Amino acid sequence: MSFAEDASAISNVCDCCDLDRSSINVVVSRGNPTARLMLIGEAPGATEDSMGEPFVGRSGKLLDQLLNNVGINTSKDIFFCNALKCRPPKNRRPLRKELLSALPWLSQQIKLVDPWVIILAGSTSVEAVLGKQKDSISNLRGKWQSLDGRKVMPIFHPSYLLRNPSRVDNSPRSLTLGDLLKVRNKIKERQKGYPFHSCDLERNS
Ligand code: URA
Protein backbone atom coordinates (compact mmCIF):
# COMPACT_ATOMS: atom_id res chain seq x y z
CA MET A 1 0.00 0.00 0.00
CA SER A 2 1.35 3.45 -0.87
CA PHE A 3 1.40 6.36 1.53
CA ALA A 4 -1.37 8.13 -0.47
CA GLU A 5 -3.58 5.02 -0.46
CA ASP A 6 -3.09 4.68 3.28
CA ALA A 7 -4.00 8.34 3.87
CA SER A 8 -7.10 7.95 1.74
CA ALA A 9 -8.11 4.75 3.57
CA ILE A 10 -7.75 6.45 6.95
CA SER A 11 -9.92 9.36 5.74
CA ASN A 12 -12.55 7.38 3.86
CA VAL A 13 -12.66 3.80 5.10
CA CYS A 14 -11.86 4.01 8.81
CA ASP A 15 -14.82 3.13 10.98
CA CYS A 16 -12.81 2.10 14.03
CA CYS A 17 -14.83 4.12 16.58
CA ASP A 18 -17.57 6.75 16.85
CA LEU A 19 -15.32 9.81 16.98
CA ASP A 20 -15.75 10.62 13.29
CA ARG A 21 -19.43 11.38 14.00
CA SER A 22 -18.62 14.24 16.35
CA SER A 23 -15.60 15.66 14.50
CA ILE A 24 -15.22 17.71 11.31
CA ASN A 25 -12.13 16.13 9.74
CA VAL A 26 -10.15 12.93 9.91
CA VAL A 27 -6.68 14.31 10.67
CA VAL A 28 -4.11 12.06 9.01
CA SER A 29 -0.71 13.75 8.95
CA ARG A 30 1.49 16.74 8.18
CA GLY A 31 5.11 17.01 7.04
CA ASN A 32 7.34 14.75 5.00
CA PRO A 33 6.29 11.08 4.65
CA THR A 34 9.85 10.17 3.60
CA ALA A 35 11.44 11.81 6.66
CA ARG A 36 13.59 9.71 9.02
CA LEU A 37 11.86 11.29 12.01
CA MET A 38 8.21 10.84 13.04
CA LEU A 39 6.34 12.56 15.86
CA ILE A 40 3.19 11.00 17.30
CA GLY A 41 0.82 13.08 19.41
CA GLU A 42 -2.41 12.24 21.20
CA ALA A 43 -5.37 13.37 19.07
CA PRO A 44 -6.42 16.43 17.06
CA GLY A 45 -7.59 19.48 19.00
CA ALA A 46 -10.19 22.00 17.80
CA THR A 47 -7.84 23.83 15.40
CA GLU A 48 -6.49 20.59 13.97
CA ASP A 49 -10.05 19.29 13.54
CA SER A 50 -11.11 22.37 11.61
CA MET A 51 -7.91 22.60 9.51
CA GLY A 52 -7.46 18.86 8.93
CA GLU A 53 -3.76 18.75 9.93
CA PRO A 54 -2.05 17.68 13.16
CA PHE A 55 -0.29 20.16 15.44
CA VAL A 56 -1.35 23.38 13.74
CA GLY A 57 -2.90 25.04 16.83
CA ARG A 58 -1.12 26.67 19.78
CA SER A 59 0.68 23.57 20.95
CA GLY A 60 1.73 22.77 17.38
CA LYS A 61 3.20 26.23 16.94
CA LEU A 62 5.24 25.82 20.10
CA LEU A 63 6.33 22.35 18.97
CA ASP A 64 7.46 23.70 15.58
CA GLN A 65 9.40 26.45 17.34
CA LEU A 66 11.21 24.00 19.64
CA LEU A 67 11.99 21.65 16.75
CA ASN A 68 13.34 24.57 14.72
CA ASN A 69 15.42 25.62 17.72
CA VAL A 70 17.36 22.34 17.60
CA GLY A 71 17.76 22.50 13.83
CA ILE A 72 14.88 20.30 12.72
CA ASN A 73 13.10 21.72 9.68
CA THR A 74 9.40 20.99 10.23
CA SER A 75 8.53 20.89 6.52
CA LYS A 76 11.36 18.59 5.44
CA ASP A 77 12.81 16.65 8.35
CA ILE A 78 9.77 15.27 10.17
CA PHE A 79 6.39 13.59 9.73
CA PHE A 80 3.63 14.44 12.26
CA CYS A 81 0.60 12.33 13.13
CA ASN A 82 -1.51 11.38 16.15
CA ALA A 83 -2.50 8.18 17.92
CA LEU A 84 -6.15 9.09 17.21
CA LYS A 85 -7.12 10.58 13.88
CA CYS A 86 -10.38 12.18 15.08
CA ARG A 87 -10.93 14.76 17.81
CA PRO A 88 -12.52 13.42 21.01
CA PRO A 89 -15.51 15.56 22.07
CA LYS A 90 -14.46 18.58 24.15
CA ASN A 91 -10.83 17.39 23.88
CA ARG A 92 -11.44 14.68 26.47
CA ARG A 93 -8.64 12.17 26.98
CA PRO A 94 -8.84 9.29 24.46
CA LEU A 95 -10.34 6.09 25.84
CA ARG A 96 -8.17 2.98 25.91
CA LYS A 97 -10.57 1.22 23.52
CA GLU A 98 -10.30 4.15 21.07
CA LEU A 99 -6.49 3.99 21.18
CA LEU A 100 -6.59 0.26 20.58
CA SER A 101 -9.02 0.48 17.69
CA ALA A 102 -6.99 3.23 15.98
CA LEU A 103 -3.68 1.41 16.52
CA PRO A 104 -3.70 -0.54 13.22
CA TRP A 105 -3.82 2.79 11.33
CA LEU A 106 -0.95 4.17 13.36
CA SER A 107 1.08 0.96 12.93
CA GLN A 108 0.51 1.15 9.19
CA GLN A 109 1.72 4.77 9.14
CA ILE A 110 4.87 3.78 11.05
CA LYS A 111 5.49 0.94 8.58
CA LEU A 112 5.02 3.17 5.54
CA VAL A 113 7.07 6.13 6.77
CA ASP A 114 9.67 3.72 8.20
CA PRO A 115 11.31 6.31 10.49
CA TRP A 116 14.62 5.76 12.29
CA VAL A 117 13.46 7.77 15.26
CA ILE A 118 9.98 8.31 16.72
CA ILE A 119 9.12 11.09 19.18
CA LEU A 120 6.15 10.34 21.44
CA ALA A 121 4.59 13.59 22.65
CA GLY A 122 2.84 13.03 25.97
CA SER A 123 1.73 10.04 28.03
CA THR A 124 -1.21 9.10 25.79
CA SER A 125 0.98 8.55 22.76
CA VAL A 126 3.43 6.60 24.95
CA GLU A 127 0.53 4.39 26.03
CA ALA A 128 -0.73 3.98 22.45
CA VAL A 129 2.66 2.97 21.04
CA LEU A 130 4.52 1.28 23.93
CA GLY A 131 1.59 0.14 26.06
CA LYS A 132 0.64 1.25 29.54
CA GLN A 133 3.74 2.23 31.56
CA LYS A 134 4.41 2.18 35.29
CA ASP A 135 6.51 5.33 35.06
CA SER A 136 5.03 8.79 34.57
CA ILE A 137 5.97 10.89 31.56
CA SER A 138 8.23 12.93 33.88
CA ASN A 139 10.32 9.78 34.43
CA LEU A 140 10.10 8.44 30.90
CA ARG A 141 10.91 11.61 28.97
CA GLY A 142 14.45 11.98 27.73
CA LYS A 143 15.14 8.21 27.99
CA TRP A 144 15.52 6.17 24.81
CA GLN A 145 13.00 3.37 24.30
CA SER A 146 12.77 1.02 21.34
CA LEU A 147 10.09 -0.29 19.03
CA ASP A 148 10.88 -2.91 16.38
CA GLY A 149 14.45 -1.68 16.06
CA ARG A 150 13.48 1.99 15.98
CA LYS A 151 14.66 4.50 18.55
CA VAL A 152 11.79 6.07 20.47
CA MET A 153 12.01 9.27 22.53
CA PRO A 154 9.13 10.24 24.88
CA ILE A 155 8.82 13.98 25.53
CA PHE A 156 6.41 16.20 27.44
CA HIS A 157 3.31 17.11 25.45
CA PRO A 158 3.59 20.70 24.13
CA SER A 159 0.27 21.63 25.77
CA TYR A 160 1.95 20.89 29.12
CA LEU A 161 4.75 23.28 28.12
CA LEU A 162 2.17 25.95 27.31
CA ARG A 163 0.82 25.61 30.85
CA ASN A 164 4.39 25.73 32.26
CA PRO A 165 6.08 28.46 30.24
CA SER A 166 9.22 28.96 32.37
CA ARG A 167 12.48 28.72 30.40
CA VAL A 168 14.88 28.41 33.31
CA ASP A 169 17.23 25.42 33.57
CA ASN A 170 15.35 22.18 34.32
CA SER A 171 11.98 23.69 33.42
CA PRO A 172 9.84 21.33 31.30
CA ARG A 173 10.55 23.52 28.29
CA SER A 174 14.33 23.47 28.66
CA LEU A 175 14.28 19.69 29.37
CA THR A 176 12.26 19.22 26.18
CA LEU A 177 14.81 21.17 24.16
CA GLY A 178 17.48 18.82 25.52
CA ASP A 179 15.36 15.78 24.57
CA LEU A 180 14.86 17.12 21.03
CA LEU A 181 18.57 17.77 20.72
CA LYS A 182 19.22 14.09 21.59
CA VAL A 183 16.82 13.16 18.79
CA ARG A 184 18.55 15.42 16.31
CA ASN A 185 21.95 14.04 17.28
CA LYS A 186 20.75 10.45 17.02
CA ILE A 187 19.67 10.99 13.43
CA LYS A 188 22.86 12.86 12.57
CA GLU A 189 24.86 9.98 14.06
CA ARG A 190 23.04 7.48 11.86
CA GLN A 191 23.42 9.42 8.65
CA LYS A 192 26.12 12.00 8.37
CA GLY A 193 24.99 14.63 5.93
CA TYR A 194 21.28 14.31 6.78
CA PRO A 195 19.97 17.72 5.75
CA PHE A 196 19.45 19.30 9.13
CA HIS A 197 20.03 23.00 9.39
CA SER A 198 22.20 24.88 11.85
CA CYS A 199 21.65 23.93 15.45
CA ASP A 200 20.91 27.01 17.43
CA LEU A 201 19.55 26.10 20.83
CA GLU A 202 16.98 28.55 22.09
CA ARG A 203 18.53 30.97 24.56
CA ASN A 204 17.06 30.79 28.03
CA SER A 205 15.79 34.12 29.18
N1 URA B 1 -2.39 17.79 20.52
C1 URA B 1 -2.05 16.60 19.95
O1 URA B 1 -1.67 15.66 20.64
N2 URA B 1 -2.12 16.50 18.63
C2 URA B 1 -2.47 17.52 17.84
O2 URA B 1 -2.49 17.34 16.61
C3 URA B 1 -2.81 18.74 18.45
C4 URA B 1 -2.77 18.86 19.79
mmCIF file with all atom_site columns, C-alpha atoms and ligand atoms in Angstrom, residues 27 39-49 53-60 63 80-84 91 121-122 124-125 157-159, ligand 1:
data_model
loop_
_atom_site.group_PDB
_atom_site.id
_atom_site.type_symbol
_atom_site.label_atom_id
_atom_site.label_alt_id
_atom_site.label_comp_id
_atom_site.label_asym_id
_atom_site.label_entity_id
_atom_site.label_seq_id
_atom_site.pdbx_PDB_ins_code
_atom_site.Cartn_x
_atom_site.Cartn_y
_atom_site.Cartn_z
_atom_site.occupancy
_atom_site.B_iso_or_equiv
_atom_site.pdbx_formal_charge
_atom_site.auth_seq_id
_atom_site.auth_comp_id
_atom_site.auth_asym_id
_atom_site.auth_atom_id
_atom_site.pdbx_PDB_model_num
ATOM   1  C CA . VAL A 1 27  ? -6.681  14.313 10.673 1.00 0.00 ? 27  VAL A CA 1
ATOM   2  C CA . LEU A 1 39  ? 6.338   12.561 15.859 1.00 0.00 ? 39  LEU A CA 1
ATOM   3  C CA . ILE A 1 40  ? 3.190   10.999 17.303 1.00 0.00 ? 40  ILE A CA 1
ATOM   4  C CA . GLY A 1 41  ? 0.820   13.084 19.408 1.00 0.00 ? 41  GLY A CA 1
ATOM   5  C CA . GLU A 1 42  ? -2.408  12.242 21.201 1.00 0.00 ? 42  GLU A CA 1
ATOM   6  C CA . ALA A 1 43  ? -5.368  13.372 19.074 1.00 0.00 ? 43  ALA A CA 1
ATOM   7  C CA . PRO A 1 44  ? -6.422  16.428 17.063 1.00 0.00 ? 44  PRO A CA 1
ATOM   8  C CA . GLY A 1 45  ? -7.592  19.484 18.996 1.00 0.00 ? 45  GLY A CA 1
ATOM   9  C CA . ALA A 1 46  ? -10.186 22.003 17.801 1.00 0.00 ? 46  ALA A CA 1
ATOM   10 C CA . THR A 1 47  ? -7.838  23.835 15.396 1.00 0.00 ? 47  THR A CA 1
ATOM   11 C CA . GLU A 1 48  ? -6.491  20.592 13.965 1.00 0.00 ? 48  GLU A CA 1
ATOM   12 C CA . ASP A 1 49  ? -10.047 19.287 13.543 1.00 0.00 ? 49  ASP A CA 1
ATOM   13 C CA . GLU A 1 53  ? -3.763  18.746 9.932  1.00 0.00 ? 53  GLU A CA 1
ATOM   14 C CA . PRO A 1 54  ? -2.048  17.682 13.158 1.00 0.00 ? 54  PRO A CA 1
ATOM   15 C CA . PHE A 1 55  ? -0.290  20.157 15.436 1.00 0.00 ? 55  PHE A CA 1
ATOM   16 C CA . VAL A 1 56  ? -1.348  23.381 13.743 1.00 0.00 ? 56  VAL A CA 1
ATOM   17 C CA . GLY A 1 57  ? -2.904  25.036 16.830 1.00 0.00 ? 57  GLY A CA 1
ATOM   18 C CA . ARG A 1 58  ? -1.122  26.675 19.780 1.00 0.00 ? 58  ARG A CA 1
ATOM   19 C CA . SER A 1 59  ? 0.685   23.565 20.951 1.00 0.00 ? 59  SER A CA 1
ATOM   20 C CA . GLY A 1 60  ? 1.735   22.766 17.378 1.00 0.00 ? 60  GLY A CA 1
ATOM   21 C CA . LEU A 1 63  ? 6.331   22.352 18.968 1.00 0.00 ? 63  LEU A CA 1
ATOM   22 C CA . PHE A 1 80  ? 3.630   14.438 12.262 1.00 0.00 ? 80  PHE A CA 1
ATOM   23 C CA . CYS A 1 81  ? 0.604   12.327 13.135 1.00 0.00 ? 81  CYS A CA 1
ATOM   24 C CA . ASN A 1 82  ? -1.509  11.378 16.147 1.00 0.00 ? 82  ASN A CA 1
ATOM   25 C CA . ALA A 1 83  ? -2.499  8.180  17.916 1.00 0.00 ? 83  ALA A CA 1
ATOM   26 C CA . LEU A 1 84  ? -6.153  9.086  17.210 1.00 0.00 ? 84  LEU A CA 1
ATOM   27 C CA . ASN A 1 91  ? -10.829 17.388 23.883 1.00 0.00 ? 91  ASN A CA 1
ATOM   28 C CA . ALA A 1 121 ? 4.587   13.593 22.650 1.00 0.00 ? 121 ALA A CA 1
ATOM   29 C CA . GLY A 1 122 ? 2.838   13.031 25.974 1.00 0.00 ? 122 GLY A CA 1
ATOM   30 C CA . THR A 1 124 ? -1.208  9.098  25.792 1.00 0.00 ? 124 THR A CA 1
ATOM   31 C CA . SER A 1 125 ? 0.978   8.550  22.757 1.00 0.00 ? 125 SER A CA 1
ATOM   32 C CA . HIS A 1 157 ? 3.310   17.113 25.449 1.00 0.00 ? 157 HIS A CA 1
ATOM   33 C CA . PRO A 1 158 ? 3.587   20.696 24.127 1.00 0.00 ? 158 PRO A CA 1
ATOM   34 C CA . SER A 1 159 ? 0.267   21.626 25.766 1.00 0.00 ? 159 SER A CA 1
HETATM 35 N N1 . URA B 2 .   ? -2.391  17.788 20.520 1.00 0.00 ? 1   URA B N1 1
HETATM 36 C C1 . URA B 2 .   ? -2.049  16.603 19.949 1.00 0.00 ? 1   URA B C1 1
HETATM 37 O O1 . URA B 2 .   ? -1.674  15.657 20.637 1.00 0.00 ? 1   URA B O1 1
HETATM 38 N N2 . URA B 2 .   ? -2.116  16.504 18.628 1.00 0.00 ? 1   URA B N2 1
HETATM 39 C C2 . URA B 2 .   ? -2.473  17.516 17.839 1.00 0.00 ? 1   URA B C2 1
HETATM 40 O O2 . URA B 2 .   ? -2.489  17.337 16.611 1.00 0.00 ? 1   URA B O2 1
HETATM 41 C C3 . URA B 2 .   ? -2.813  18.735 18.447 1.00 0.00 ? 1   URA B C3 1
HETATM 42 C C4 . URA B 2 .   ? -2.768  18.857 19.790 1.00 0.00 ? 1   URA B C4 1
#
